[in-house]
Amino acid sequence: MSKRIGKRPKHKRSLPLPGSYLIATEGIQTEVLYFRDLAEELEQKYAGLANRIEVTVPSLTVKGTGVSNLTLIERVAEVIQLSPTLFEHVWIVFDKDDIPLDKFDNAIKSAEQLGWHAAWSNDSFELWYLLHFEFLNAAIDREEYKMKLTQHMQTNGIQGKYEKNSARILQLFTPEKRQQAIRFAKKLAGYYQANIPYHQRNPGTAVYQLVAELTALGQRADTLRKNLKK
């Protein structure tokens, strides 16, 4: 792992920027599209609020890296070192993939040791998408995920097949569907005892933890706007 982790150039800020998030994803398509969509939603919710009241406006930096697991840890450390911003929250987003099992588990543990958070998925990020529509507690392969998501898209009036680089499915992720996905992911997490290795938690995903946190920030903005109207 890079020896530069934790070392920062002198020109950087001495304190993290409040409300700042670095969301570094393994993929450069699906995950990036999803979290940039959430970032735009938060930006709209907080637009103009800081001009009316004192409020910490969250800022999300979403970066697709194209590398996975422990290599992702190293790449994120480099991004942090080169960034002019000290991030208050660092999340890495990755799948299990077809790699040695210990690398998946070690990447999660390494992130936690660095004070970061791991929004992992086993086996695929598409599990998080699928939980918006149905509860799944049995392992399936990635082609089955695509087939199921295609069916849900077509049921909801979107023609064609699910593709990883398509943003069309994002329009189906309403606030209600998002809350359902969070509930289903929490329920799924409850199936596994704490001593079960992460690579054995299939299906399973911790993406809901990050999404729940961002959703709470959006709800906070909604509440502030309502209070201003009173």
PDB file of C-alpha atoms in Angstrom:
ATOM      1  CA  MET A   1       0.000   0.000   0.000  1.00  0.00           C
ATOM      2  CA  SER A   2       1.246   3.513  -0.690  1.00  0.00           C
ATOM      3  CA  LYS A   3       3.399   5.000   2.091  1.00  0.00           C
ATOM      4  CA  ARG A   4       1.897   8.396   1.398  1.00  0.00           C
ATOM      5  CA  ILE A   5      -1.416   7.618   3.093  1.00  0.00           C
ATOM      6  CA  GLY A   6      -2.149  10.262   5.682  1.00  0.00           C
ATOM      7  CA  LYS A   7       0.532  12.686   4.430  1.00  0.00           C
ATOM      8  CA  ARG A   8      -0.741  15.860   2.823  1.00  0.00           C
ATOM      9  CA  PRO A   9       0.960  18.757   1.042  1.00  0.00           C
ATOM     10  CA  LYS A  10       1.423  21.889   3.148  1.00  0.00           C
ATOM     11  CA  HIS A  11      -0.882  23.951   0.938  1.00  0.00           C
ATOM     12  CA  LYS A  12      -3.904  21.950   1.996  1.00  0.00           C
ATOM     13  CA  ARG A  13      -6.516  23.060   4.491  1.00  0.00           C
ATOM     14  CA  SER A  14      -5.734  22.035   8.073  1.00  0.00           C
ATOM     15  CA  LEU A  15      -9.292  20.889   8.745  1.00  0.00           C
ATOM     16  CA  PRO A  16     -11.739  18.862   6.646  1.00  0.00           C
ATOM     17  CA  LEU A  17     -14.350  20.849   4.763  1.00  0.00           C
ATOM     18  CA  PRO A  18     -17.604  20.346   6.715  1.00  0.00           C
ATOM     19  CA  GLY A  19     -20.125  18.229   4.852  1.00  0.00           C
ATOM     20  CA  SER A  20     -17.627  17.154   2.196  1.00  0.00           C
ATOM     21  CA  TYR A  21     -17.788  13.645   0.764  1.00  0.00           C
ATOM     22  CA  LEU A  22     -15.420  11.737  -1.450  1.00  0.00           C
ATOM     23  CA  ILE A  23     -17.239   8.797  -3.013  1.00  0.00           C
ATOM     24  CA  ALA A  24     -14.703   6.724  -4.925  1.00  0.00           C
ATOM     25  CA  THR A  25     -16.168   3.888  -6.952  1.00  0.00           C
ATOM     26  CA  GLU A  26     -14.623   0.803  -8.441  1.00  0.00           C
ATOM     27  CA  GLY A  27     -16.750   1.110 -11.566  1.00  0.00           C
ATOM     28  CA  ILE A  28     -16.656   4.039 -13.945  1.00  0.00           C
ATOM     29  CA  GLN A  29     -20.235   3.710 -15.213  1.00  0.00           C
ATOM     30  CA  THR A  30     -23.091   2.395 -13.081  1.00  0.00           C
ATOM     31  CA  GLU A  31     -21.927   3.568  -9.670  1.00  0.00           C
ATOM     32  CA  VAL A  32     -20.769   6.934 -10.981  1.00  0.00           C
ATOM     33  CA  LEU A  33     -24.105   7.596 -12.696  1.00  0.00           C
ATOM     34  CA  TYR A  34     -26.015   6.635  -9.562  1.00  0.00           C
ATOM     35  CA  PHE A  35     -24.084   8.742  -7.065  1.00  0.00           C
ATOM     36  CA  ARG A  36     -23.763  11.751  -9.343  1.00  0.00           C
ATOM     37  CA  ASP A  37     -27.533  11.642  -9.679  1.00  0.00           C
ATOM     38  CA  LEU A  38     -27.807  11.714  -5.870  1.00  0.00           C
ATOM     39  CA  ALA A  39     -25.272  14.547  -5.743  1.00  0.00           C
ATOM     40  CA  GLU A  40     -27.352  16.624  -8.165  1.00  0.00           C
ATOM     41  CA  GLU A  41     -30.465  15.930  -6.111  1.00  0.00           C
ATOM     42  CA  LEU A  42     -28.756  17.161  -2.931  1.00  0.00           C
ATOM     43  CA  GLU A  43     -27.409  20.222  -4.711  1.00  0.00           C
ATOM     44  CA  GLN A  44     -30.927  21.158  -5.798  1.00  0.00           C
ATOM     45  CA  LYS A  45     -32.330  20.645  -2.308  1.00  0.00           C
ATOM     46  CA  TYR A  46     -29.728  22.941  -0.735  1.00  0.00           C
ATOM     47  CA  ALA A  47     -29.737  25.538  -3.541  1.00  0.00           C
ATOM     48  CA  GLY A  48     -30.060  29.026  -2.013  1.00  0.00           C
ATOM     49  CA  LEU A  49     -30.436  27.833   1.579  1.00  0.00           C
ATOM     50  CA  ALA A  50     -27.031  29.123   2.653  1.00  0.00           C
ATOM     51  CA  ASN A  51     -28.100  32.634   1.571  1.00  0.00           C
ATOM     52  CA  ARG A  52     -31.016  32.579   4.001  1.00  0.00           C
ATOM     53  CA  ILE A  53     -29.805  30.634   7.033  1.00  0.00           C
ATOM     54  CA  GLU A  54     -26.594  29.306   8.475  1.00  0.00           C
ATOM     55  CA  VAL A  55     -26.347  25.744   7.212  1.00  0.00           C
ATOM     56  CA  THR A  56     -23.639  23.302   6.223  1.00  0.00           C
ATOM     57  CA  VAL A  57     -24.167  22.524   2.561  1.00  0.00           C
ATOM     58  CA  PRO A  58     -22.984  19.016   1.689  1.00  0.00           C
ATOM     59  CA  SER A  59     -20.642  18.646  -1.263  1.00  0.00           C
ATOM     60  CA  LEU A  60     -20.132  15.334  -3.028  1.00  0.00           C
ATOM     61  CA  THR A  61     -17.115  14.473  -5.147  1.00  0.00           C
ATOM     62  CA  VAL A  62     -17.809  11.277  -7.085  1.00  0.00           C
ATOM     63  CA  LYS A  63     -14.843   9.638  -8.779  1.00  0.00           C
ATOM     64  CA  GLY A  64     -14.838   6.427 -10.799  1.00  0.00           C
ATOM     65  CA  THR A  65     -11.434   4.775 -10.578  1.00  0.00           C
ATOM     66  CA  GLY A  66     -11.658   1.634 -12.699  1.00  0.00           C
ATOM     67  CA  VAL A  67      -9.716  -0.352 -10.086  1.00  0.00           C
ATOM     68  CA  SER A  68     -10.936  -2.629  -7.310  1.00  0.00           C
ATOM     69  CA  ASN A  69     -10.428  -3.691  -3.732  1.00  0.00           C
ATOM     70  CA  LEU A  70      -6.947  -3.061  -2.258  1.00  0.00           C
ATOM     71  CA  THR A  71      -5.839  -1.270  -5.414  1.00  0.00           C
ATOM     72  CA  LEU A  72      -8.838   1.004  -4.923  1.00  0.00           C
ATOM     73  CA  ILE A  73      -7.576   1.807  -1.412  1.00  0.00           C
ATOM     74  CA  GLU A  74      -4.253   2.925  -2.857  1.00  0.00           C
ATOM     75  CA  ARG A  75      -5.879   4.961  -5.626  1.00  0.00           C
ATOM     76  CA  VAL A  76      -8.166   6.756  -3.159  1.00  0.00           C
ATOM     77  CA  ALA A  77      -5.167   7.570  -0.951  1.00  0.00           C
ATOM     78  CA  GLU A  78      -3.548   9.208  -3.987  1.00  0.00           C
ATOM     79  CA  VAL A  79      -6.725  11.153  -4.795  1.00  0.00           C
ATOM     80  CA  ILE A  80      -6.895  12.433  -1.226  1.00  0.00           C
ATOM     81  CA  GLN A  81      -3.255  13.476  -1.286  1.00  0.00           C
ATOM     82  CA  LEU A  82      -3.641  15.435  -4.514  1.00  0.00           C
ATOM     83  CA  SER A  83      -6.987  17.028  -3.704  1.00  0.00           C
ATOM     84  CA  PRO A  84      -7.055  20.665  -2.483  1.00  0.00           C
ATOM     85  CA  THR A  85      -9.946  19.626  -0.216  1.00  0.00           C
ATOM     86  CA  LEU A  86      -9.675  17.624   2.970  1.00  0.00           C
ATOM     87  CA  PHE A  87     -12.764  15.412   2.914  1.00  0.00           C
ATOM     88  CA  GLU A  88     -14.787  14.928   6.057  1.00  0.00           C
ATOM     89  CA  HIS A  89     -16.259  11.652   4.788  1.00  0.00           C
ATOM     90  CA  VAL A  90     -14.554   9.106   2.539  1.00  0.00           C
ATOM     91  CA  TRP A  91     -16.533   6.222   1.057  1.00  0.00           C
ATOM     92  CA  ILE A  92     -15.282   3.543  -1.282  1.00  0.00           C
ATOM     93  CA  VAL A  93     -17.772   1.612  -3.405  1.00  0.00           C
ATOM     94  CA  PHE A  94     -16.867  -1.790  -4.837  1.00  0.00           C
ATOM     95  CA  ASP A  95     -18.108  -5.320  -5.586  1.00  0.00           C
ATOM     96  CA  LYS A  96     -16.687  -8.700  -4.677  1.00  0.00           C
ATOM     97  CA  ASP A  97     -15.798  -9.556  -8.273  1.00  0.00           C
ATOM     98  CA  ASP A  98     -13.899 -12.707  -9.190  1.00  0.00           C
ATOM     99  CA  ILE A  99     -10.911 -12.154  -6.922  1.00  0.00           C
ATOM    100  CA  PRO A 100      -9.312 -14.053  -4.041  1.00  0.00           C
ATOM    101  CA  LEU A 101     -11.808 -13.945  -1.193  1.00  0.00           C
ATOM    102  CA  ASP A 102      -9.362 -12.545   1.343  1.00  0.00           C
ATOM    103  CA  LYS A 103      -8.756  -9.459  -0.837  1.00  0.00           C
ATOM    104  CA  PHE A 104     -12.428  -8.509  -0.662  1.00  0.00           C
ATOM    105  CA  ASP A 105     -12.536  -8.871   3.123  1.00  0.00           C
ATOM    106  CA  ASN A 106      -9.179  -7.145   3.596  1.00  0.00           C
ATOM    107  CA  ALA A 107     -10.227  -4.162   1.485  1.00  0.00           C
ATOM    108  CA  ILE A 108     -13.222  -3.575   3.769  1.00  0.00           C
ATOM    109  CA  LYS A 109     -11.085  -3.896   6.895  1.00  0.00           C
ATOM    110  CA  SER A 110      -8.354  -1.657   5.460  1.00  0.00           C
ATOM    111  CA  ALA A 111     -10.873   1.070   4.679  1.00  0.00           C
ATOM    112  CA  GLU A 112     -12.219   0.929   8.223  1.00  0.00           C
ATOM    113  CA  GLN A 113      -8.705   1.130   9.689  1.00  0.00           C
ATOM    114  CA  LEU A 114      -8.129   4.314   7.668  1.00  0.00           C
ATOM    115  CA  GLY A 115     -11.313   5.840   9.046  1.00  0.00           C
ATOM    116  CA  TRP A 116     -13.111   5.436   5.720  1.00  0.00           C
ATOM    117  CA  HIS A 117     -16.361   3.628   4.969  1.00  0.00           C
ATOM    118  CA  ALA A 118     -16.870   0.734   2.560  1.00  0.00           C
ATOM    119  CA  ALA A 119     -20.123   0.566   0.589  1.00  0.00           C
ATOM    120  CA  TRP A 120     -19.455  -2.959  -0.630  1.00  0.00           C
ATOM    121  CA  SER A 121     -21.745  -5.284  -2.567  1.00  0.00           C
ATOM    122  CA  ASN A 122     -21.684  -9.048  -2.819  1.00  0.00           C
ATOM    123  CA  ASP A 123     -21.882 -10.049  -5.537  1.00  0.00           C
ATOM    124  CA  SER A 124     -22.814  -7.022  -7.627  1.00  0.00           C
ATOM    125  CA  PHE A 125     -23.779  -3.352  -7.260  1.00  0.00           C
ATOM    126  CA  GLU A 126     -26.908  -4.283  -9.210  1.00  0.00           C
ATOM    127  CA  LEU A 127     -28.165  -5.952  -6.029  1.00  0.00           C
ATOM    128  CA  TRP A 128     -28.698  -2.456  -4.643  1.00  0.00           C
ATOM    129  CA  TYR A 129     -30.681  -1.516  -7.749  1.00  0.00           C
ATOM    130  CA  LEU A 130     -32.803  -4.649  -7.514  1.00  0.00           C
ATOM    131  CA  LEU A 131     -33.709  -4.002  -3.872  1.00  0.00           C
ATOM    132  CA  HIS A 132     -35.641  -0.931  -5.019  1.00  0.00           C
ATOM    133  CA  PHE A 133     -38.136  -3.344  -6.569  1.00  0.00           C
ATOM    134  CA  GLU A 134     -37.972  -6.637  -4.689  1.00  0.00           C
ATOM    135  CA  PHE A 135     -36.397  -8.414  -1.749  1.00  0.00           C
ATOM    136  CA  LEU A 136     -33.735 -10.942  -2.669  1.00  0.00           C
ATOM    137  CA  ASN A 137     -32.221 -13.387  -0.177  1.00  0.00           C
ATOM    138  CA  ALA A 138     -30.688 -15.948  -2.540  1.00  0.00           C
ATOM    139  CA  ALA A 139     -27.469 -15.617  -4.510  1.00  0.00           C
ATOM    140  CA  ILE A 140     -27.862 -15.130  -8.264  1.00  0.00           C
ATOM    141  CA  ASP A 141     -25.341 -14.422 -11.007  1.00  0.00           C
ATOM    142  CA  ARG A 142     -24.862 -11.087 -12.731  1.00  0.00           C
ATOM    143  CA  GLU A 143     -26.786 -12.022 -15.839  1.00  0.00           C
ATOM    144  CA  GLU A 144     -29.807 -12.787 -13.663  1.00  0.00           C
ATOM    145  CA  TYR A 145     -29.504  -9.332 -12.103  1.00  0.00           C
ATOM    146  CA  LYS A 146     -29.601  -7.773 -15.562  1.00  0.00           C
ATOM    147  CA  MET A 147     -32.592  -9.912 -16.541  1.00  0.00           C
ATOM    148  CA  LYS A 148     -34.541  -8.997 -13.413  1.00  0.00           C
ATOM    149  CA  LEU A 149     -33.763  -5.290 -13.778  1.00  0.00           C
ATOM    150  CA  THR A 150     -34.819  -5.408 -17.423  1.00  0.00           C
ATOM    151  CA  GLN A 151     -38.151  -6.896 -16.365  1.00  0.00           C
ATOM    152  CA  HIS A 152     -38.704  -4.167 -13.771  1.00  0.00           C
ATOM    153  CA  MET A 153     -37.815  -1.465 -16.281  1.00  0.00           C
ATOM    154  CA  GLN A 154     -40.268  -2.805 -18.830  1.00  0.00           C
ATOM    155  CA  THR A 155     -42.982  -3.214 -16.203  1.00  0.00           C
ATOM    156  CA  ASN A 156     -42.534   0.469 -15.402  1.00  0.00           C
ATOM    157  CA  GLY A 157     -42.714   1.585 -19.032  1.00  0.00           C
ATOM    158  CA  ILE A 158     -39.028   1.712 -19.971  1.00  0.00           C
ATOM    159  CA  GLN A 159     -38.337  -0.300 -23.097  1.00  0.00           C
ATOM    160  CA  GLY A 160     -35.101  -2.069 -23.887  1.00  0.00           C
ATOM    161  CA  LYS A 161     -32.669  -3.977 -21.726  1.00  0.00           C
ATOM    162  CA  TYR A 162     -30.855  -2.932 -18.596  1.00  0.00           C
ATOM    163  CA  GLU A 163     -27.324  -1.818 -19.384  1.00  0.00           C
ATOM    164  CA  LYS A 164     -24.649  -0.800 -16.897  1.00  0.00           C
ATOM    165  CA  ASN A 165     -23.906   2.494 -18.651  1.00  0.00           C
ATOM    166  CA  SER A 166     -27.542   3.579 -18.983  1.00  0.00           C
ATOM    167  CA  ALA A 167     -29.102   6.181 -16.711  1.00  0.00           C
ATOM    168  CA  ARG A 168     -32.675   5.383 -17.762  1.00  0.00           C
ATOM    169  CA  ILE A 169     -33.376   3.228 -14.724  1.00  0.00           C
ATOM    170  CA  LEU A 170     -32.522   6.079 -12.361  1.00  0.00           C
ATOM    171  CA  GLN A 171     -35.873   7.730 -12.990  1.00  0.00           C
ATOM    172  CA  LEU A 172     -37.557   4.780 -11.268  1.00  0.00           C
ATOM    173  CA  PHE A 173     -35.692   5.339  -8.008  1.00  0.00           C
ATOM    174  CA  THR A 174     -38.293   7.519  -6.328  1.00  0.00           C
ATOM    175  CA  PRO A 175     -37.870   8.511  -2.654  1.00  0.00           C
ATOM    176  CA  GLU A 176     -40.355   5.778  -1.758  1.00  0.00           C
ATOM    177  CA  LYS A 177     -38.435   3.149  -3.737  1.00  0.00           C
ATOM    178  CA  ARG A 178     -35.183   4.330  -2.183  1.00  0.00           C
ATOM    179  CA  GLN A 179     -36.574   3.906   1.317  1.00  0.00           C
ATOM    180  CA  GLN A 180     -37.767   0.439   0.354  1.00  0.00           C
ATOM    181  CA  ALA A 181     -34.277  -0.468  -0.869  1.00  0.00           C
ATOM    182  CA  ILE A 182     -32.797   0.729   2.421  1.00  0.00           C
ATOM    183  CA  ARG A 183     -35.288  -1.367   4.402  1.00  0.00           C
ATOM    184  CA  PHE A 184     -34.653  -4.451   2.285  1.00  0.00           C
ATOM    185  CA  ALA A 185     -30.859  -4.047   2.516  1.00  0.00           C
ATOM    186  CA  LYS A 186     -31.067  -3.694   6.304  1.00  0.00           C
ATOM    187  CA  LYS A 187     -33.261  -6.786   6.479  1.00  0.00           C
ATOM    188  CA  LEU A 188     -30.755  -8.679   4.357  1.00  0.00           C
ATOM    189  CA  ALA A 189     -27.865  -7.543   6.555  1.00  0.00           C
ATOM    190  CA  GLY A 190     -29.718  -8.923   9.562  1.00  0.00           C
ATOM    191  CA  TYR A 191     -29.472 -12.416   8.091  1.00  0.00           C
ATOM    192  CA  TYR A 192     -25.719 -12.523   8.771  1.00  0.00           C
ATOM    193  CA  GLN A 193     -24.033 -12.709  12.151  1.00  0.00           C
ATOM    194  CA  ALA A 194     -21.096 -10.376  12.753  1.00  0.00           C
ATOM    195  CA  ASN A 195     -18.556 -13.200  12.569  1.00  0.00           C
ATOM    196  CA  ILE A 196     -19.579 -14.187   9.030  1.00  0.00           C
ATOM    197  CA  PRO A 197     -16.843 -13.117   6.572  1.00  0.00           C
ATOM    198  CA  TYR A 198     -17.955 -10.469   4.103  1.00  0.00           C
ATOM    199  CA  HIS A 199     -17.249 -12.699   1.119  1.00  0.00           C
ATOM    200  CA  GLN A 200     -19.825 -15.174   2.443  1.00  0.00           C
ATOM    201  CA  ARG A 201     -22.570 -12.548   2.739  1.00  0.00           C
ATOM    202  CA  ASN A 202     -24.088 -13.217  -0.660  1.00  0.00           C
ATOM    203  CA  PRO A 203     -26.403 -11.539  -1.353  1.00  0.00           C
ATOM    204  CA  GLY A 204     -25.463  -8.544   0.732  1.00  0.00           C
ATOM    205  CA  THR A 205     -24.675  -4.864   0.369  1.00  0.00           C
ATOM    206  CA  ALA A 206     -23.593  -1.978   2.574  1.00  0.00           C
ATOM    207  CA  VAL A 207     -24.470   0.626  -0.056  1.00  0.00           C
ATOM    208  CA  TYR A 208     -27.637   1.359   1.913  1.00  0.00           C
ATOM    209  CA  GLN A 209     -25.532   2.886   4.715  1.00  0.00           C
ATOM    210  CA  LEU A 210     -24.175   5.593   2.420  1.00  0.00           C
ATOM    211  CA  VAL A 211     -27.500   6.167   0.673  1.00  0.00           C
ATOM    212  CA  ALA A 212     -29.328   6.415   4.008  1.00  0.00           C
ATOM    213  CA  GLU A 213     -26.827   9.050   5.141  1.00  0.00           C
ATOM    214  CA  LEU A 214     -27.258  11.091   1.961  1.00  0.00           C
ATOM    215  CA  THR A 215     -31.032  10.686   2.128  1.00  0.00           C
ATOM    216  CA  ALA A 216     -31.010  12.074   5.667  1.00  0.00           C
ATOM    217  CA  LEU A 217     -29.098  15.124   4.413  1.00  0.00           C
ATOM    218  CA  GLY A 218     -31.783  15.690   1.782  1.00  0.00           C
ATOM    219  CA  GLN A 219     -34.542  15.354   4.355  1.00  0.00           C
ATOM    220  CA  ARG A 220     -32.751  17.912   6.501  1.00  0.00           C
ATOM    221  CA  ALA A 221     -32.844  20.405   3.645  1.00  0.00           C
ATOM    222  CA  ASP A 222     -36.557  19.736   3.127  1.00  0.00           C
ATOM    223  CA  THR A 223     -37.232  20.388   6.823  1.00  0.00           C
ATOM    224  CA  LEU A 224     -35.251  23.624   6.793  1.00  0.00           C
ATOM    225  CA  ARG A 225     -37.222  24.912   3.800  1.00  0.00           C
ATOM    226  CA  LYS A 226     -40.526  24.074   5.476  1.00  0.00           C
ATOM    227  CA  ASN A 227     -39.480  25.918   8.611  1.00  0.00           C
ATOM    228  CA  LEU A 228     -38.553  28.989   6.579  1.00  0.00           C
ATOM    229  CA  LYS A 229     -42.074  29.094   5.155  1.00  0.00           C
ATOM    230  CA  LYS A 230     -43.741  29.160   8.575  1.00  0.00           C
TER     231      LYS A 230
END
